[in-house]
Amino acid sequence: MMAAEAGAAANTLAAYRRDLEGASGHLAGRLGEADAAALRDLGKSWLSLARSSVARKASALRRFFGFLAEEGLRRDDPSDALPRPGTARTLPKVLGHGDVDRLFVEVARRLDEARSPAHLRLSALIELLYGSGLRATELVSLPRHLIRAEQPYAILRGKGGRERLVPVSDRARAAVAAYAATLPKDAAWLFPSGKKHLSRVRLFQIVRELAMAAGIDPERISPHVLRHAFATHLLEGGADLRALQTMLGHADIATTQIYTHVDSRRLVELVNQRHPLVDAPPAKS
C-alpha cells in the first residue's frame, strides 16, 4: 500500500520497515494482534529516544493499524494508545554567502590545478546541489542525459514519485557538460560508480572533504545543508514561497515555511521594496 498507493520513496519504505520490524520484535512477533495495553508498553520502551524518533515510530504504527482496519483485518484500531510527543521543528543549518563562496573558490582552485574527471565531477555536484536545491538521492541518481546544455530546467521524479520542474543555472549546465564529456557514451547515470551510481554516503564524504579544504567546519555542512542554503538564499533574494515549494518538491507548503527564519529586518525590507503600494501616495485622512 505504501509503495503502490501512497507512492512512498525507497528511503521512506525502508524506515517504515525498520520501525515495524522493531515493534514486532518487541511484541514477540504479535504486532498485528497487539491491543492497547501492549502498545502502551511498547511506547514506554521508547522513553529514552528523541521526540522525533518516537513520533516517527508512532506514525508508522498508526499507519499500519489504520491499514489493518481499512482492509477488514481487524475490527478495532488500538493505535490511540501510542504516545503523541509531537515534534519540535528545528531550524535548518544554514551556510552564509561567504561560506558558499569559499566552497566555490576551492572548486575553482582545483579546476585550475587540473581539469581531471574527479575535479569536473566535484564542480558538477556542487553546482547542482547549491544551484538547483536537489536532494542527495535525486542528485546521485540523475540519469546521464537528463540535464541538457540547451535546456535551463529538468523534469525530475523526486520524493514520493512526484514530478517537478527543477531550474538548472547556466553555470550548472556548463559544469555538467564539461564533466559529462568525460563519461562513456553508454553511461546510464550522470554520476556512475561501479555498476550503479554514486552513493549518498560518498556524496556526503565529498562535500565534507571540500568544506575542510575550504576552511569550513565540516560538522556544519552536508548535501542537505547546501539544499537549505539554496532555499534560504533564494528566499532572502525575494523568491516567492510557493515557487520555492515547487522547486524544492515539498508536498506541503508548511514544510517550505521553515525557510522563513530569515531575519525580520530582511523581511521588512522586502515588503518596503516590493509591495505594489510602495510608490502609491498615502491615503488622505
mmCIF file of C-alpha atoms in Angstrom:
data_model
loop_
_atom_site.group_PDB
_atom_site.id
_atom_site.type_symbol
_atom_site.label_atom_id
_atom_site.label_comp_id
_atom_site.label_asym_id
_atom_site.label_seq_id
_atom_site.Cartn_x
_atom_site.Cartn_y
_atom_site.Cartn_z
ATOM 1 C CA MET A 1 0.000 0.000 0.000
ATOM 2 C CA MET A 2 2.764 2.449 0.940
ATOM 3 C CA ALA A 3 4.553 1.839 -2.352
ATOM 4 C CA ALA A 4 1.615 1.450 -4.747
ATOM 5 C CA GLU A 5 -0.982 3.848 -3.307
ATOM 6 C CA ALA A 6 0.949 6.360 -1.210
ATOM 7 C CA GLY A 7 3.868 6.465 -3.653
ATOM 8 C CA ALA A 8 6.389 6.407 -0.792
ATOM 9 C CA ALA A 9 10.049 6.745 -1.684
ATOM 10 C CA ALA A 10 12.502 3.884 -1.132
ATOM 11 C CA ASN A 11 14.022 5.550 1.932
ATOM 12 C CA THR A 12 10.564 6.049 3.462
ATOM 13 C CA LEU A 13 9.676 2.408 2.832
ATOM 14 C CA ALA A 14 12.940 1.305 4.458
ATOM 15 C CA ALA A 15 12.239 3.482 7.527
ATOM 16 C CA TYR A 16 8.712 2.069 7.877
ATOM 17 C CA ARG A 17 10.074 -1.460 7.566
ATOM 18 C CA ARG A 18 12.656 -0.859 10.315
ATOM 19 C CA ASP A 19 10.091 0.655 12.681
ATOM 20 C CA LEU A 20 7.518 -2.088 12.112
ATOM 21 C CA GLU A 21 10.072 -4.881 12.433
ATOM 22 C CA GLY A 22 11.417 -3.303 15.636
ATOM 23 C CA ALA A 23 7.933 -3.084 17.138
ATOM 24 C CA SER A 24 7.159 -6.639 16.060
ATOM 25 C CA GLY A 25 10.354 -7.876 17.725
ATOM 26 C CA HIS A 26 9.412 -6.145 20.985
ATOM 27 C CA LEU A 27 5.985 -7.798 20.858
ATOM 28 C CA ALA A 28 7.367 -11.267 20.078
ATOM 29 C CA GLY A 29 6.067 -11.205 16.518
ATOM 30 C CA ARG A 30 2.469 -10.453 17.511
ATOM 31 C CA LEU A 31 2.282 -6.857 16.326
ATOM 32 C CA GLY A 32 -0.835 -7.394 14.216
ATOM 33 C CA GLU A 33 -2.714 -8.746 17.257
ATOM 34 C CA ALA A 34 -1.484 -6.129 19.748
ATOM 35 C CA ASP A 35 -4.059 -4.450 21.984
ATOM 36 C CA ALA A 36 -3.949 -1.009 23.601
ATOM 37 C CA ALA A 37 -2.123 -2.313 26.695
ATOM 38 C CA ALA A 38 0.610 -3.862 24.551
ATOM 39 C CA LEU A 39 1.043 -0.621 22.603
ATOM 40 C CA ARG A 40 1.269 1.410 25.825
ATOM 41 C CA ASP A 41 4.015 -0.964 26.972
ATOM 42 C CA LEU A 42 5.736 -0.554 23.618
ATOM 43 C CA GLY A 43 5.559 3.232 23.992
ATOM 44 C CA LYS A 44 7.261 3.000 27.376
ATOM 45 C CA SER A 45 10.210 1.239 25.740
ATOM 46 C CA TRP A 46 10.771 4.386 23.636
ATOM 47 C CA LEU A 47 11.220 6.725 26.630
ATOM 48 C CA SER A 48 14.960 7.092 26.075
ATOM 49 C CA LEU A 49 14.538 8.071 22.419
ATOM 50 C CA ALA A 50 14.361 11.564 20.957
ATOM 51 C CA ARG A 51 10.877 13.040 20.460
ATOM 52 C CA SER A 52 11.328 12.955 16.700
ATOM 53 C CA SER A 53 12.145 9.223 16.778
ATOM 54 C CA VAL A 54 9.126 8.435 18.953
ATOM 55 C CA ALA A 55 6.869 10.497 16.679
ATOM 56 C CA ARG A 56 8.174 8.673 13.603
ATOM 57 C CA LYS A 57 7.726 5.207 15.121
ATOM 58 C CA ALA A 58 4.234 6.004 16.380
ATOM 59 C CA SER A 59 3.271 7.416 12.987
ATOM 60 C CA ALA A 60 4.411 4.239 11.226
ATOM 61 C CA LEU A 61 2.378 2.081 13.614
ATOM 62 C CA ARG A 62 -0.743 4.260 13.286
ATOM 63 C CA ARG A 63 -0.495 3.885 9.525
ATOM 64 C CA PHE A 64 -0.108 0.124 9.960
ATOM 65 C CA PHE A 65 -3.128 -0.310 12.232
ATOM 66 C CA GLY A 66 -5.182 2.032 10.088
ATOM 67 C CA PHE A 67 -4.392 -0.188 7.100
ATOM 68 C CA LEU A 68 -5.432 -3.334 9.004
ATOM 69 C CA ALA A 69 -8.749 -1.728 9.976
ATOM 70 C CA GLU A 70 -9.464 -0.451 6.452
ATOM 71 C CA GLU A 71 -8.752 -3.872 4.952
ATOM 72 C CA GLY A 72 -11.019 -5.609 7.450
ATOM 73 C CA LEU A 73 -8.136 -7.488 9.035
ATOM 74 C CA ARG A 74 -9.011 -6.009 12.435
ATOM 75 C CA ARG A 75 -12.261 -4.703 13.855
ATOM 76 C CA ASP A 76 -10.549 -2.154 16.092
ATOM 77 C CA ASP A 77 -7.648 0.265 15.885
ATOM 78 C CA PRO A 78 -5.659 0.348 19.161
ATOM 79 C CA SER A 79 -3.147 2.936 17.950
ATOM 80 C CA ASP A 80 -4.641 5.725 20.109
ATOM 81 C CA ALA A 81 -2.646 4.109 22.927
ATOM 82 C CA LEU A 82 0.611 5.091 21.243
ATOM 83 C CA PRO A 83 2.429 8.195 22.532
ATOM 84 C CA ARG A 84 1.973 11.531 20.755
ATOM 85 C CA PRO A 85 5.084 13.510 21.646
ATOM 86 C CA GLY A 86 4.832 15.952 18.789
ATOM 87 C CA THR A 87 7.950 17.215 17.090
ATOM 88 C CA ALA A 88 9.747 20.480 17.566
ATOM 89 C CA ARG A 89 10.507 21.742 14.093
ATOM 90 C CA THR A 90 14.105 22.857 14.312
ATOM 91 C CA LEU A 91 15.633 25.454 12.065
ATOM 92 C CA PRO A 92 17.871 24.014 9.355
ATOM 93 C CA LYS A 93 21.612 24.533 9.423
ATOM 94 C CA VAL A 94 22.434 27.333 7.021
ATOM 95 C CA LEU A 95 25.619 28.395 5.278
ATOM 96 C CA GLY A 96 26.215 32.096 4.785
ATOM 97 C CA HIS A 97 27.046 33.547 1.386
ATOM 98 C CA GLY A 98 30.685 33.788 2.430
ATOM 99 C CA ASP A 99 30.827 30.072 3.218
ATOM 100 C CA VAL A 100 29.327 29.173 -0.142
ATOM 101 C CA ASP A 101 31.805 31.484 -1.875
ATOM 102 C CA ARG A 102 34.680 29.679 -0.155
ATOM 103 C CA LEU A 103 33.406 26.330 -1.408
ATOM 104 C CA PHE A 104 33.317 27.555 -4.984
ATOM 105 C CA VAL A 105 36.736 29.188 -4.683
ATOM 106 C CA GLU A 106 38.141 25.810 -3.638
ATOM 107 C CA VAL A 107 36.363 24.078 -6.529
ATOM 108 C CA ALA A 108 37.792 26.664 -8.967
ATOM 109 C CA ARG A 109 41.278 26.241 -7.482
ATOM 110 C CA ARG A 110 41.163 22.517 -8.130
ATOM 111 C CA LEU A 111 39.945 23.010 -11.693
ATOM 112 C CA ASP A 112 42.753 25.483 -12.333
ATOM 113 C CA GLU A 113 45.174 22.884 -10.990
ATOM 114 C CA ALA A 114 43.841 20.118 -13.239
ATOM 115 C CA ARG A 115 40.606 19.635 -15.153
ATOM 116 C CA SER A 116 40.542 15.981 -14.182
ATOM 117 C CA PRO A 117 37.338 13.903 -14.271
ATOM 118 C CA ALA A 118 37.281 13.932 -10.444
ATOM 119 C CA HIS A 119 37.519 17.726 -10.270
ATOM 120 C CA LEU A 120 34.975 18.185 -13.051
ATOM 121 C CA ARG A 121 32.612 15.814 -11.231
ATOM 122 C CA LEU A 122 33.065 17.786 -7.999
ATOM 123 C CA SER A 123 32.203 21.016 -9.813
ATOM 124 C CA ALA A 124 29.035 19.486 -11.310
ATOM 125 C CA LEU A 125 27.945 18.059 -7.941
ATOM 126 C CA ILE A 126 28.342 21.323 -6.018
ATOM 127 C CA GLU A 127 26.794 23.460 -8.766
ATOM 128 C CA LEU A 128 23.697 21.238 -8.802
ATOM 129 C CA LEU A 129 23.414 20.964 -5.015
ATOM 130 C CA TYR A 130 23.543 24.712 -4.435
ATOM 131 C CA GLY A 131 22.199 25.878 -7.798
ATOM 132 C CA SER A 132 19.170 23.591 -8.061
ATOM 133 C CA GLY A 133 18.444 22.509 -4.485
ATOM 134 C CA LEU A 134 18.408 18.805 -5.280
ATOM 135 C CA ARG A 135 18.064 16.180 -2.575
ATOM 136 C CA ALA A 136 21.111 13.941 -2.192
ATOM 137 C CA THR A 137 19.286 10.886 -3.553
ATOM 138 C CA GLU A 138 17.935 12.856 -6.504
ATOM 139 C CA LEU A 139 21.396 14.152 -7.346
ATOM 140 C CA VAL A 140 23.371 10.916 -7.233
ATOM 141 C CA SER A 141 20.710 9.035 -9.235
ATOM 142 C CA LEU A 142 20.355 11.548 -12.081
ATOM 143 C CA PRO A 143 20.114 9.803 -15.472
ATOM 144 C CA ARG A 144 23.026 10.521 -17.803
ATOM 145 C CA HIS A 145 21.097 12.630 -20.316
ATOM 146 C CA LEU A 146 18.511 14.346 -18.093
ATOM 147 C CA ILE A 147 20.364 17.674 -17.900
ATOM 148 C CA ARG A 148 20.926 19.230 -21.310
ATOM 149 C CA ALA A 149 23.141 22.161 -22.200
ATOM 150 C CA GLU A 150 20.353 23.969 -24.090
ATOM 151 C CA GLN A 151 17.593 23.427 -21.504
ATOM 152 C CA PRO A 152 17.519 25.629 -18.342
ATOM 153 C CA TYR A 153 15.400 23.151 -16.396
ATOM 154 C CA ALA A 154 14.960 19.439 -15.832
ATOM 155 C CA ILE A 155 11.820 17.433 -15.053
ATOM 156 C CA LEU A 156 12.671 15.292 -12.065
ATOM 157 C CA ARG A 157 10.830 12.495 -10.314
ATOM 158 C CA GLY A 158 11.561 13.105 -6.648
ATOM 159 C CA LYS A 159 10.319 12.073 -3.227
ATOM 160 C CA GLY A 160 7.091 10.084 -3.286
ATOM 161 C CA GLY A 161 7.342 9.707 -7.063
ATOM 162 C CA ARG A 162 6.182 13.295 -7.588
ATOM 163 C CA GLU A 163 7.443 15.058 -10.697
ATOM 164 C CA ARG A 164 8.652 18.642 -10.539
ATOM 165 C CA LEU A 165 10.426 21.163 -12.698
ATOM 166 C CA VAL A 166 13.923 21.915 -11.387
ATOM 167 C CA PRO A 167 15.808 25.038 -12.506
ATOM 168 C CA VAL A 168 19.317 24.429 -13.809
ATOM 169 C CA SER A 169 21.512 27.531 -13.973
ATOM 170 C CA ASP A 170 23.852 28.371 -16.842
ATOM 171 C CA ARG A 171 26.792 27.646 -14.514
ATOM 172 C CA ALA A 172 25.423 24.248 -13.545
ATOM 173 C CA ARG A 173 24.692 23.277 -17.155
ATOM 174 C CA ALA A 174 28.216 24.267 -18.177
ATOM 175 C CA ALA A 175 29.711 22.301 -15.280
ATOM 176 C CA VAL A 176 27.620 19.230 -16.127
ATOM 177 C CA ALA A 177 28.513 19.444 -19.829
ATOM 178 C CA ALA A 178 32.236 19.642 -19.060
ATOM 179 C CA TYR A 179 32.032 16.679 -16.724
ATOM 180 C CA ALA A 180 29.693 14.597 -18.904
ATOM 181 C CA ALA A 181 32.214 14.793 -21.744
ATOM 182 C CA THR A 182 34.472 12.534 -19.658
ATOM 183 C CA LEU A 183 31.814 9.794 -19.349
ATOM 184 C CA PRO A 184 31.330 6.788 -21.620
ATOM 185 C CA LYS A 185 28.574 7.431 -24.154
ATOM 186 C CA ASP A 186 26.585 4.457 -22.895
ATOM 187 C CA ALA A 187 26.690 5.519 -19.212
ATOM 188 C CA ALA A 188 23.266 5.164 -17.584
ATOM 189 C CA TRP A 189 23.951 7.593 -14.741
ATOM 190 C CA LEU A 190 25.354 11.093 -14.689
ATOM 191 C CA PHE A 191 27.422 10.167 -11.635
ATOM 192 C CA PRO A 192 28.280 6.488 -12.150
ATOM 193 C CA SER A 193 30.185 4.455 -9.590
ATOM 194 C CA GLY A 194 30.899 0.804 -10.177
ATOM 195 C CA LYS A 195 27.818 -0.930 -11.553
ATOM 196 C CA LYS A 196 25.432 1.683 -10.211
ATOM 197 C CA HIS A 197 25.654 5.354 -9.298
ATOM 198 C CA LEU A 198 27.461 7.379 -6.663
ATOM 199 C CA SER A 199 26.142 6.624 -3.181
ATOM 200 C CA ARG A 200 24.666 9.198 -0.801
ATOM 201 C CA VAL A 201 27.341 8.280 1.739
ATOM 202 C CA ARG A 202 30.123 9.032 -0.745
ATOM 203 C CA LEU A 203 28.463 12.318 -1.700
ATOM 204 C CA PHE A 204 28.353 13.260 1.997
ATOM 205 C CA GLN A 205 32.090 12.486 2.281
ATOM 206 C CA ILE A 206 32.913 14.506 -0.836
ATOM 207 C CA VAL A 207 31.056 17.568 0.458
ATOM 208 C CA ARG A 208 32.719 17.404 3.871
ATOM 209 C CA GLU A 209 36.183 16.930 2.368
ATOM 210 C CA LEU A 210 35.606 20.013 0.220
ATOM 211 C CA ALA A 211 34.426 22.017 3.244
ATOM 212 C CA MET A 212 37.535 21.103 5.218
ATOM 213 C CA ALA A 213 39.779 22.171 2.334
ATOM 214 C CA ALA A 214 37.829 25.446 2.083
ATOM 215 C CA GLY A 215 38.343 26.211 5.782
ATOM 216 C CA ILE A 216 34.765 25.464 6.829
ATOM 217 C CA ASP A 217 33.959 23.292 9.836
ATOM 218 C CA PRO A 218 32.827 20.006 8.200
ATOM 219 C CA GLU A 219 30.305 19.477 11.007
ATOM 220 C CA ARG A 220 28.380 22.466 9.649
ATOM 221 C CA ILE A 221 27.867 21.083 6.183
ATOM 222 C CA SER A 222 26.263 18.231 4.274
ATOM 223 C CA PRO A 223 24.484 17.853 0.921
ATOM 224 C CA HIS A 224 21.218 18.703 2.679
ATOM 225 C CA VAL A 225 22.742 21.864 4.175
ATOM 226 C CA LEU A 226 23.574 23.033 0.646
ATOM 227 C CA ARG A 227 19.922 22.393 -0.291
ATOM 228 C CA HIS A 228 18.953 24.540 2.700
ATOM 229 C CA ALA A 229 21.354 27.249 1.524
ATOM 230 C CA PHE A 230 19.768 27.193 -1.946
ATOM 231 C CA ALA A 231 16.316 27.720 -0.422
ATOM 232 C CA THR A 232 17.318 30.287 2.185
ATOM 233 C CA HIS A 233 19.354 32.442 -0.172
ATOM 234 C CA LEU A 234 16.560 32.412 -2.767
ATOM 235 C CA LEU A 235 14.058 33.484 -0.131
ATOM 236 C CA GLU A 236 16.390 36.218 1.083
ATOM 237 C CA GLY A 237 16.580 37.419 -2.507
ATOM 238 C CA GLY A 238 12.814 37.799 -2.684
ATOM 239 C CA ALA A 239 11.677 34.446 -4.079
ATOM 240 C CA ASP A 240 8.003 33.603 -3.746
ATOM 241 C CA LEU A 241 7.305 30.918 -1.140
ATOM 242 C CA ARG A 242 5.000 28.976 -3.487
ATOM 243 C CA ALA A 243 7.645 28.990 -6.224
ATOM 244 C CA LEU A 244 10.191 27.782 -3.700
ATOM 245 C CA GLN A 245 7.813 24.988 -2.645
ATOM 246 C CA THR A 246 7.618 23.844 -6.268
ATOM 247 C CA MET A 247 11.380 23.972 -6.787
ATOM 248 C CA LEU A 248 12.073 22.009 -3.600
ATOM 249 C CA GLY A 249 9.370 19.444 -4.303
ATOM 250 C CA HIS A 250 7.559 19.862 -0.968
ATOM 251 C CA ALA A 251 4.079 18.334 -0.899
ATOM 252 C CA ASP A 252 3.022 20.716 1.895
ATOM 253 C CA ILE A 253 3.908 24.406 1.969
ATOM 254 C CA ALA A 254 4.215 24.120 5.757
ATOM 255 C CA THR A 255 7.493 22.297 5.116
ATOM 256 C CA THR A 256 8.725 25.155 2.955
ATOM 257 C CA GLN A 257 7.787 27.730 5.581
ATOM 258 C CA ILE A 258 10.693 26.610 7.750
ATOM 259 C CA TYR A 259 12.838 28.790 5.477
ATOM 260 C CA THR A 260 11.063 31.921 6.627
ATOM 261 C CA HIS A 261 13.543 32.020 9.524
ATOM 262 C CA VAL A 262 15.402 34.767 7.637
ATOM 263 C CA ASP A 263 15.806 37.784 9.897
ATOM 264 C CA SER A 264 12.903 40.176 10.395
ATOM 265 C CA ARG A 265 14.895 43.128 9.107
ATOM 266 C CA ARG A 266 15.241 41.432 5.725
ATOM 267 C CA LEU A 267 11.523 40.627 5.607
ATOM 268 C CA VAL A 268 10.615 44.232 6.384
ATOM 269 C CA GLU A 269 12.956 45.380 3.587
ATOM 270 C CA LEU A 270 11.250 43.020 1.132
ATOM 271 C CA VAL A 271 7.815 44.411 1.991
ATOM 272 C CA ASN A 272 9.009 48.001 1.739
ATOM 273 C CA GLN A 273 10.740 47.411 -1.598
ATOM 274 C CA ARG A 274 8.376 45.005 -3.368
ATOM 275 C CA HIS A 275 4.843 45.713 -2.161
ATOM 276 C CA PRO A 276 2.699 47.119 -5.020
ATOM 277 C CA LEU A 277 1.625 50.118 -2.898
ATOM 278 C CA VAL A 278 5.190 51.243 -2.137
ATOM 279 C CA ASP A 279 5.027 54.028 -4.741
ATOM 280 C CA ALA A 280 1.377 54.870 -4.223
ATOM 281 C CA PRO A 281 0.557 58.153 -2.460
ATOM 282 C CA PRO A 282 -0.732 57.739 1.107
ATOM 283 C CA ALA A 283 -4.479 57.858 1.639
ATOM 284 C CA LYS A 284 -5.858 61.220 2.730
ATOM 285 C CA SER A 285 -7.132 61.293 6.284
#
